[in-house]
mmCIF file of C-alpha atoms in Angstrom:
data_model
loop_
_atom_site.group_PDB
_atom_site.id
_atom_site.type_symbol
_atom_site.label_atom_id
_atom_site.label_comp_id
_atom_site.label_asym_id
_atom_site.label_seq_id
_atom_site.Cartn_x
_atom_site.Cartn_y
_atom_site.Cartn_z
ATOM 1 C CA MET A 1 -8.506 -10.589 4.138
ATOM 2 C CA PHE A 2 -6.583 -9.466 7.197
ATOM 3 C CA ALA A 3 -6.546 -5.918 8.861
ATOM 4 C CA ILE A 4 -2.932 -5.306 9.772
ATOM 5 C CA ASN A 5 -1.818 -2.597 12.052
ATOM 6 C CA VAL A 6 1.383 -1.296 10.376
ATOM 7 C CA GLU A 7 2.560 0.553 13.538
ATOM 8 C CA PHE A 8 3.426 -2.706 14.873
ATOM 9 C CA VAL A 9 6.247 -4.542 13.133
ATOM 10 C CA PRO A 10 6.006 -8.148 12.469
ATOM 11 C CA LYS A 11 7.993 -10.894 14.246
ATOM 12 C CA ILE A 12 9.890 -13.217 11.452
ATOM 13 C CA ASN A 13 9.989 -17.009 13.136
ATOM 14 C CA ILE A 14 11.610 -18.448 10.034
ATOM 15 C CA MET A 15 12.068 -17.479 6.145
ATOM 16 C CA GLY A 16 13.344 -19.491 3.375
ATOM 17 C CA PHE A 17 13.100 -20.910 -0.207
ATOM 18 C CA ILE A 18 12.226 -24.246 -1.309
ATOM 19 C CA SER A 19 12.499 -25.796 -4.968
ATOM 20 C CA TYR A 20 11.000 -28.870 -5.356
ATOM 21 C CA LYS A 21 12.201 -30.469 -9.001
ATOM 22 C CA SER A 22 10.224 -33.401 -8.374
ATOM 23 C CA PRO A 23 6.388 -33.789 -7.469
ATOM 24 C CA TRP A 24 5.931 -33.127 -3.646
ATOM 25 C CA LEU A 25 3.110 -33.098 -1.517
ATOM 26 C CA HIS A 26 3.064 -30.583 1.479
ATOM 27 C CA PHE A 27 2.904 -32.064 4.891
ATOM 28 C CA LYS A 28 -0.212 -32.060 7.270
ATOM 29 C CA ARG A 29 0.385 -29.848 10.239
ATOM 30 C CA ASN A 30 -1.347 -27.120 12.497
ATOM 31 C CA LEU A 31 0.842 -24.148 13.586
ATOM 32 C CA ASP A 32 0.399 -21.258 16.117
ATOM 33 C CA GLU A 33 1.711 -18.791 13.676
ATOM 34 C CA TYR A 34 0.810 -17.303 10.407
ATOM 35 C CA VAL A 35 2.777 -18.389 7.211
ATOM 36 C CA LEU A 36 3.000 -16.349 4.093
ATOM 37 C CA TYR A 37 3.874 -18.199 0.747
ATOM 38 C CA PHE A 38 4.799 -16.485 -2.265
ATOM 39 C CA ILE A 39 5.223 -18.851 -5.601
ATOM 40 C CA LYS A 40 8.009 -18.436 -7.877
ATOM 41 C CA SER A 41 7.079 -21.004 -10.230
ATOM 42 C CA GLY A 42 4.976 -24.233 -10.561
ATOM 43 C CA GLU A 43 2.238 -25.139 -8.447
ATOM 44 C CA LEU A 44 1.637 -25.672 -4.765
ATOM 45 C CA HIS A 45 -1.706 -27.567 -3.732
ATOM 46 C CA ILE A 46 -2.759 -27.106 -0.616
ATOM 47 C CA ARG A 47 -6.068 -27.520 1.947
ATOM 48 C CA GLU A 48 -6.673 -25.210 4.740
ATOM 49 C CA ASN A 49 -9.341 -25.910 6.975
ATOM 50 C CA GLY A 50 -11.326 -28.044 4.374
ATOM 51 C CA ILE A 51 -11.023 -25.620 1.452
ATOM 52 C CA GLN A 52 -8.736 -26.351 -1.569
ATOM 53 C CA TYR A 53 -6.197 -23.867 -3.009
ATOM 54 C CA ILE A 54 -3.900 -24.097 -6.113
ATOM 55 C CA LEU A 55 -1.392 -21.651 -5.854
ATOM 56 C CA LYS A 56 0.486 -20.765 -9.143
ATOM 57 C CA LYS A 57 3.380 -18.230 -10.088
ATOM 58 C CA GLY A 58 2.775 -14.973 -8.667
ATOM 59 C CA ASP A 59 0.352 -16.161 -5.973
ATOM 60 C CA ILE A 60 0.590 -14.666 -2.395
ATOM 61 C CA PHE A 61 -1.166 -16.705 0.042
ATOM 62 C CA VAL A 62 -1.358 -16.769 3.961
ATOM 63 C CA LEU A 63 -2.236 -19.504 6.252
ATOM 64 C CA GLU A 64 -3.550 -19.088 9.340
ATOM 65 C CA PRO A 65 -2.715 -19.846 12.813
ATOM 66 C CA HIS A 66 -4.653 -23.071 14.607
ATOM 67 C CA LEU A 67 -6.147 -24.236 11.420
ATOM 68 C CA GLU A 68 -5.185 -27.756 9.789
ATOM 69 C CA HIS A 69 -3.413 -27.628 6.565
ATOM 70 C CA GLU A 70 -2.110 -30.300 4.435
ATOM 71 C CA GLY A 71 -1.321 -30.818 0.561
ATOM 72 C CA PHE A 72 -3.586 -32.680 -1.540
ATOM 73 C CA LYS A 73 -1.786 -33.332 -4.986
ATOM 74 C CA LYS A 74 1.730 -33.556 -5.735
ATOM 75 C CA HIS A 75 3.469 -30.855 -7.923
ATOM 76 C CA VAL A 76 6.623 -29.325 -8.615
ATOM 77 C CA CYS A 77 7.056 -25.862 -6.996
ATOM 78 C CA ASP A 78 9.606 -23.200 -6.304
ATOM 79 C CA TYR A 79 8.290 -20.894 -3.497
ATOM 80 C CA TYR A 80 9.116 -18.381 -0.579
ATOM 81 C CA TYR A 81 7.740 -18.837 2.843
ATOM 82 C CA ILE A 82 7.696 -16.541 6.013
ATOM 83 C CA HIS A 83 6.360 -17.669 9.245
ATOM 84 C CA PHE A 84 5.439 -14.910 11.309
ATOM 85 C CA ASN A 85 3.777 -13.273 14.072
ATOM 86 C CA HIS A 86 1.970 -9.939 14.825
ATOM 87 C CA PRO A 87 0.930 -8.498 17.791
ATOM 88 C CA ASP A 88 -2.367 -6.692 15.844
ATOM 89 C CA ILE A 89 -3.684 -8.846 12.945
ATOM 90 C CA LYS A 90 -7.207 -10.178 12.564
ATOM 91 C CA PRO A 91 -9.409 -11.464 9.808
ATOM 92 C CA ILE A 92 -12.018 -9.414 8.415
ATOM 93 C CA TYR A 93 -14.616 -9.653 5.709
ATOM 94 C CA ILE A 94 -15.193 -6.674 3.573
ATOM 95 C CA GLU A 95 -18.413 -6.639 1.597
ATOM 96 C CA ASP A 96 -17.977 -3.459 -0.691
ATOM 97 C CA LEU A 97 -14.482 -4.092 -1.808
ATOM 98 C CA LEU A 98 -14.603 -1.691 -4.722
ATOM 99 C CA ASN A 99 -15.754 1.092 -2.332
ATOM 100 C CA VAL A 100 -12.830 0.584 -0.094
ATOM 101 C CA ALA A 101 -10.366 0.509 -2.795
ATOM 102 C CA ARG A 102 -11.849 3.985 -4.031
ATOM 103 C CA HIS A 103 -11.713 5.483 -0.412
ATOM 104 C CA PHE A 104 -8.107 4.103 0.152
ATOM 105 C CA ILE A 105 -6.353 4.293 -3.506
ATOM 106 C CA LEU A 106 -7.975 7.535 -5.084
ATOM 107 C CA GLU A 107 -8.673 9.033 -1.687
ATOM 108 C CA ASP A 108 -12.253 9.581 -2.424
ATOM 109 C CA ASP A 109 -14.012 10.932 0.486
ATOM 110 C CA ARG A 110 -17.319 10.363 -0.948
ATOM 111 C CA SER A 111 -16.684 6.498 -1.032
ATOM 112 C CA LEU A 112 -17.415 6.377 2.724
ATOM 113 C CA THR A 113 -16.356 3.246 4.741
ATOM 114 C CA ASN A 114 -16.945 2.161 8.162
ATOM 115 C CA LEU A 115 -13.310 0.969 8.549
ATOM 116 C CA LYS A 116 -10.856 2.876 10.453
ATOM 117 C CA ASP A 117 -7.949 3.439 7.994
ATOM 118 C CA ASP A 118 -5.461 5.022 10.638
ATOM 119 C CA ASP A 119 -2.278 2.960 10.251
ATOM 120 C CA ILE A 120 -4.512 -0.371 9.164
ATOM 121 C CA CYS A 121 -3.342 -2.400 6.107
ATOM 122 C CA TYR A 122 -5.872 -4.394 4.673
ATOM 123 C CA PHE A 123 -4.080 -7.347 3.223
ATOM 124 C CA PRO A 124 -5.593 -10.285 1.014
ATOM 125 C CA LYS A 125 -5.484 -13.807 1.938
ATOM 126 C CA ARG A 126 -4.625 -14.816 -1.587
ATOM 127 C CA PHE A 127 -3.821 -12.359 -4.345
ATOM 128 C CA THR A 128 -1.913 -12.966 -7.836
ATOM 129 C CA LEU A 129 0.584 -10.529 -8.854
ATOM 130 C CA SER A 130 -0.424 -10.679 -12.737
ATOM 131 C CA GLU A 131 1.534 -7.760 -13.741
ATOM 132 C CA LYS A 132 5.059 -8.249 -14.987
ATOM 133 C CA LYS A 133 6.592 -5.242 -13.033
ATOM 134 C CA SER A 134 4.919 -6.113 -9.937
ATOM 135 C CA LEU A 135 5.920 -9.688 -10.113
ATOM 136 C CA HIS A 136 9.542 -8.715 -10.761
ATOM 137 C CA HIS A 137 9.466 -5.943 -8.022
ATOM 138 C CA THR A 138 8.198 -8.723 -5.660
ATOM 139 C CA LEU A 139 10.600 -11.341 -6.286
ATOM 140 C CA HIS A 140 13.318 -8.581 -6.025
ATOM 141 C CA ALA A 141 11.882 -7.817 -2.535
ATOM 142 C CA MET A 142 11.827 -11.543 -1.281
ATOM 143 C CA ASN A 143 15.389 -11.913 -2.577
ATOM 144 C CA GLU A 144 16.490 -8.987 -0.576
ATOM 145 C CA MET A 145 14.494 -9.951 2.696
ATOM 146 C CA LEU A 146 16.114 -13.372 2.574
ATOM 147 C CA GLN A 147 19.653 -12.338 2.100
ATOM 148 C CA LEU A 148 18.944 -9.601 5.182
ATOM 149 C CA TYR A 149 17.464 -12.452 7.115
ATOM 150 C CA LYS A 150 20.332 -14.986 6.788
ATOM 151 C CA ARG A 151 22.803 -12.371 7.864
ATOM 152 C CA LYS A 152 20.864 -12.281 11.488
ATOM 153 C CA HIS A 153 21.645 -10.082 14.143
ATOM 154 C CA TYR A 154 20.192 -6.378 13.711
ATOM 155 C CA ASN A 155 19.379 -7.462 10.013
ATOM 156 C CA ARG A 156 16.657 -9.545 11.241
ATOM 157 C CA ASN A 157 14.877 -6.257 12.381
ATOM 158 C CA LEU A 158 15.331 -4.803 8.670
ATOM 159 C CA THR A 159 13.729 -7.768 7.354
ATOM 160 C CA ALA A 160 10.824 -7.396 9.597
ATOM 161 C CA LEU A 161 10.571 -3.887 8.309
ATOM 162 C CA ARG A 162 10.941 -4.882 4.607
ATOM 163 C CA PHE A 163 8.136 -7.286 5.318
ATOM 164 C CA ALA A 164 5.799 -4.656 6.858
ATOM 165 C CA GLU A 165 6.401 -2.637 3.739
ATOM 166 C CA LEU A 166 5.355 -5.492 1.517
ATOM 167 C CA PHE A 167 2.364 -5.743 3.468
ATOM 168 C CA ILE A 168 1.452 -2.092 2.269
ATOM 169 C CA GLU A 169 2.625 -2.946 -1.218
ATOM 170 C CA VAL A 170 0.691 -5.835 -1.754
ATOM 171 C CA SER A 171 -2.653 -4.340 -0.161
ATOM 172 C CA ARG A 172 -2.054 -1.164 -2.631
ATOM 173 C CA GLU A 173 -1.836 -3.862 -5.530
ATOM 174 C CA ASN A 174 -4.912 -5.716 -4.467
ATOM 175 C CA PHE A 175 -7.270 -2.459 -4.395
ATOM 176 C CA MET A 176 -5.509 -1.530 -7.598
ATOM 177 C CA ALA A 177 -6.776 -4.708 -9.243
ATOM 178 C CA GLU A 178 -10.249 -4.304 -7.901
ATOM 179 C CA LEU A 179 -10.307 -0.779 -9.330
ATOM 180 C CA GLN A 180 -9.155 -1.834 -12.708
ATOM 181 C CA LYS A 181 -11.756 -5.134 -12.518
ATOM 182 C CA SER A 182 -14.481 -2.704 -12.140
ATOM 183 C CA GLY A 183 -13.383 0.159 -14.223
ATOM 184 C CA GLY A 184 -14.469 -1.134 -17.672
ATOM 185 C CA LYS A 185 -13.842 1.305 -20.318
ATOM 186 C CA ASN A 186 -12.389 3.829 -17.814
ATOM 187 C CA THR A 187 -9.719 1.386 -16.380
ATOM 188 C CA LYS A 188 -6.730 3.129 -18.191
ATOM 189 C CA SER A 189 -7.960 6.388 -16.747
ATOM 190 C CA ILE A 190 -8.191 5.201 -13.283
ATOM 191 C CA VAL A 191 -4.698 3.700 -13.482
ATOM 192 C CA LYS A 192 -3.274 6.903 -14.631
ATOM 193 C CA VAL A 193 -5.323 8.979 -12.011
ATOM 194 C CA HIS A 194 -3.921 6.702 -9.084
ATOM 195 C CA ALA A 195 -0.307 7.281 -10.683
ATOM 196 C CA LEU A 196 -0.919 11.279 -10.754
ATOM 197 C CA LEU A 197 -1.976 11.089 -7.040
ATOM 198 C CA ASP A 198 1.663 9.274 -6.372
ATOM 199 C CA TYR A 199 3.128 11.880 -8.818
ATOM 200 C CA ILE A 200 1.739 14.733 -6.794
ATOM 201 C CA HIS A 201 2.600 13.491 -3.277
ATOM 202 C CA HIS A 202 6.067 13.005 -4.410
ATOM 203 C CA GLU A 203 6.586 16.249 -6.215
ATOM 204 C CA TYR A 204 3.988 18.856 -4.471
ATOM 205 C CA THR A 205 7.087 20.654 -2.863
ATOM 206 C CA ASN A 206 8.114 21.821 -6.684
ATOM 207 C CA LYS A 207 6.070 23.609 -9.062
ATOM 208 C CA ILE A 208 3.774 21.613 -10.841
ATOM 209 C CA THR A 209 2.789 22.955 -14.330
ATOM 210 C CA SER A 210 0.155 21.446 -16.870
ATOM 211 C CA SER A 211 3.257 20.960 -19.048
ATOM 212 C CA ASP A 212 4.916 18.821 -16.615
ATOM 213 C CA ILE A 213 1.997 16.422 -16.145
ATOM 214 C CA GLU A 214 1.485 16.212 -19.941
ATOM 215 C CA LEU A 215 5.082 15.200 -20.279
ATOM 216 C CA GLU A 216 5.103 12.694 -17.567
ATOM 217 C CA PHE A 217 1.698 10.718 -18.306
ATOM 218 C CA GLU A 218 1.603 11.342 -21.982
ATOM 219 C CA CYS A 219 -1.902 12.734 -22.370
ATOM 220 C CA ASN A 220 -3.794 15.987 -22.692
ATOM 221 C CA TYR A 221 -4.086 17.942 -19.424
ATOM 222 C CA ASP A 222 -7.568 19.307 -20.087
ATOM 223 C CA TYR A 223 -8.646 15.231 -20.298
ATOM 224 C CA ILE A 224 -6.893 14.010 -17.299
ATOM 225 C CA ASN A 225 -8.073 17.103 -15.358
ATOM 226 C CA ARG A 226 -11.738 15.978 -16.130
ATOM 227 C CA ILE A 227 -11.024 12.396 -15.356
ATOM 228 C CA PHE A 228 -9.333 13.283 -12.258
ATOM 229 C CA LYS A 229 -12.077 15.678 -10.753
ATOM 230 C CA LYS A 230 -14.791 12.806 -11.706
ATOM 231 C CA VAL A 231 -12.606 10.263 -9.741
ATOM 232 C CA THR A 232 -11.379 12.435 -6.619
ATOM 233 C CA GLY A 233 -13.863 15.204 -6.729
ATOM 234 C CA HIS A 234 -11.294 17.627 -6.904
ATOM 235 C CA THR A 235 -9.343 19.539 -9.822
ATOM 236 C CA ILE A 236 -5.566 18.633 -10.019
ATOM 237 C CA THR A 237 -4.872 22.394 -9.122
ATOM 238 C CA ARG A 238 -7.100 22.133 -5.908
ATOM 239 C CA TYR A 239 -5.921 18.799 -4.954
ATOM 240 C CA VAL A 240 -2.338 19.739 -5.030
ATOM 241 C CA ASN A 241 -2.963 22.763 -2.900
ATOM 242 C CA MET A 242 -4.739 20.603 -0.573
ATOM 243 C CA VAL A 243 -1.639 18.424 -0.180
ATOM 244 C CA ARG A 244 0.250 21.383 0.256
ATOM 245 C CA ILE A 245 -1.739 23.054 3.160
ATOM 246 C CA ASN A 246 -2.335 20.046 5.041
ATOM 247 C CA HIS A 247 1.544 19.398 5.313
ATOM 248 C CA ALA A 248 1.684 23.222 6.158
ATOM 249 C CA LYS A 249 -0.799 22.604 9.001
ATOM 250 C CA GLU A 250 1.349 19.838 10.175
ATOM 251 C CA LEU A 251 4.779 21.867 10.252
ATOM 252 C CA ILE A 252 2.792 24.724 11.881
ATOM 253 C CA GLU A 253 1.667 22.243 14.715
ATOM 254 C CA ALA A 254 5.063 20.215 14.930
ATOM 255 C CA THR A 255 8.054 23.003 14.532
ATOM 256 C CA HIS A 256 8.903 26.347 14.910
ATOM 257 C CA LEU A 257 9.754 27.362 11.483
ATOM 258 C CA SER A 258 8.688 30.805 10.061
ATOM 259 C CA PHE A 259 5.426 31.017 7.880
ATOM 260 C CA SER A 260 7.873 31.699 4.727
ATOM 261 C CA GLU A 261 9.912 28.555 5.418
ATOM 262 C CA ILE A 262 7.030 26.738 5.429
ATOM 263 C CA GLY A 263 5.582 28.288 2.452
ATOM 264 C CA TYR A 264 8.885 26.976 0.777
ATOM 265 C CA LEU A 265 9.013 23.687 1.986
ATOM 266 C CA THR A 266 5.535 23.219 0.764
ATOM 267 C CA GLY A 267 5.759 24.577 -2.749
ATOM 268 C CA LEU A 268 4.051 27.910 -2.022
ATOM 269 C CA ASN A 269 7.666 29.920 -2.259
ATOM 270 C CA ASP A 270 5.919 33.492 -2.037
ATOM 271 C CA PRO A 271 4.891 34.304 1.308
ATOM 272 C CA PHE A 272 1.940 36.608 0.321
ATOM 273 C CA TYR A 273 0.751 33.786 -1.851
ATOM 274 C CA PHE A 274 1.139 30.824 0.826
ATOM 275 C CA SER A 275 -0.946 32.997 3.155
ATOM 276 C CA LYS A 276 -3.671 33.644 0.681
ATOM 277 C CA VAL A 277 -4.057 29.738 -0.088
ATOM 278 C CA PHE A 278 -3.695 28.985 3.229
ATOM 279 C CA LYS A 279 -6.531 31.016 4.248
ATOM 280 C CA GLN A 280 -8.773 29.975 1.280
ATOM 281 C CA TYR A 281 -8.325 26.286 2.425
ATOM 282 C CA VAL A 282 -8.410 26.677 6.081
ATOM 283 C CA GLY A 283 -10.311 29.558 6.668
ATOM 284 C CA LEU A 284 -7.441 31.104 8.988
ATOM 285 C CA SER A 285 -4.187 32.859 8.066
ATOM 286 C CA PRO A 286 -1.213 31.032 9.107
ATOM 287 C CA LEU A 287 -0.710 33.341 12.053
ATOM 288 C CA GLN A 288 -4.652 32.697 13.187
ATOM 289 C CA TYR A 289 -4.105 28.897 12.890
ATOM 290 C CA TYR A 290 -1.094 29.050 15.022
ATOM 291 C CA LYS A 291 -2.500 31.375 17.514
ATOM 292 C CA ARG A 292 -5.674 28.920 17.832
ATOM 293 C CA LEU A 293 -3.365 26.053 18.456
ATOM 294 C CA SER A 294 -1.633 27.749 21.285
ATOM 295 C CA LEU A 295 -5.219 28.140 23.014
ATOM 296 C CA PHE A 296 -5.140 24.294 23.340
#
């Protein structure tokens, strides 16, 4: 696992795609940069620092700098490669990956960790994209990045930004896989809660009704609300309002918009209701909150 500060953009040194139709053995070398492989088809048999890896379709794997690596068996293989450096990346060992997954994916504050999560992405050394949708999406992303990379000039910066986005996407996929692996009978429910969290963060500025959620997720609202509370510690309604009020606090702190405008932008259109909900969650009215900020 790697801890990557996504405030910084990686520097891509070289990127490409290789298709070996005849059995091929990876050459021996020791680099001063990271290398990410994404296997499209076939197998790549590689040994790093004495550890053997057999990479297959859908595998994402990161070679580390200053560690000798070489192939140990010939095989046909199609794969993408990205040689890169990053100003703030380091190997990290996470003992309780499930607990961390619950903290980051389900935003479960009860899953306390000693990891600093501000702007840090936890990226697996090796991960397999087993879901067809995720595999297709990553293949598309790799092709898109490669086309941008070939155009050179400022497009190299766009490639690096897309690569940073890939870090985050794969990190989420890895945590989701951990949740599903340990979910047992509740796996489908956990996946739905995760999808519902994304839905809320995308739609909270609009009115979200129980009917909307039932239609979107093809389930009974009371049932998913119970599962949602069990997983996150909050009912759906409470969580939606928490998201809205947190955004409202950010707008009060960073803009000069009126409270009615802020209420509108956060999905609480009625000024009286916005003030009531804000005080319920913050303990202060919007005006009191604003005045307290001005004291600092």
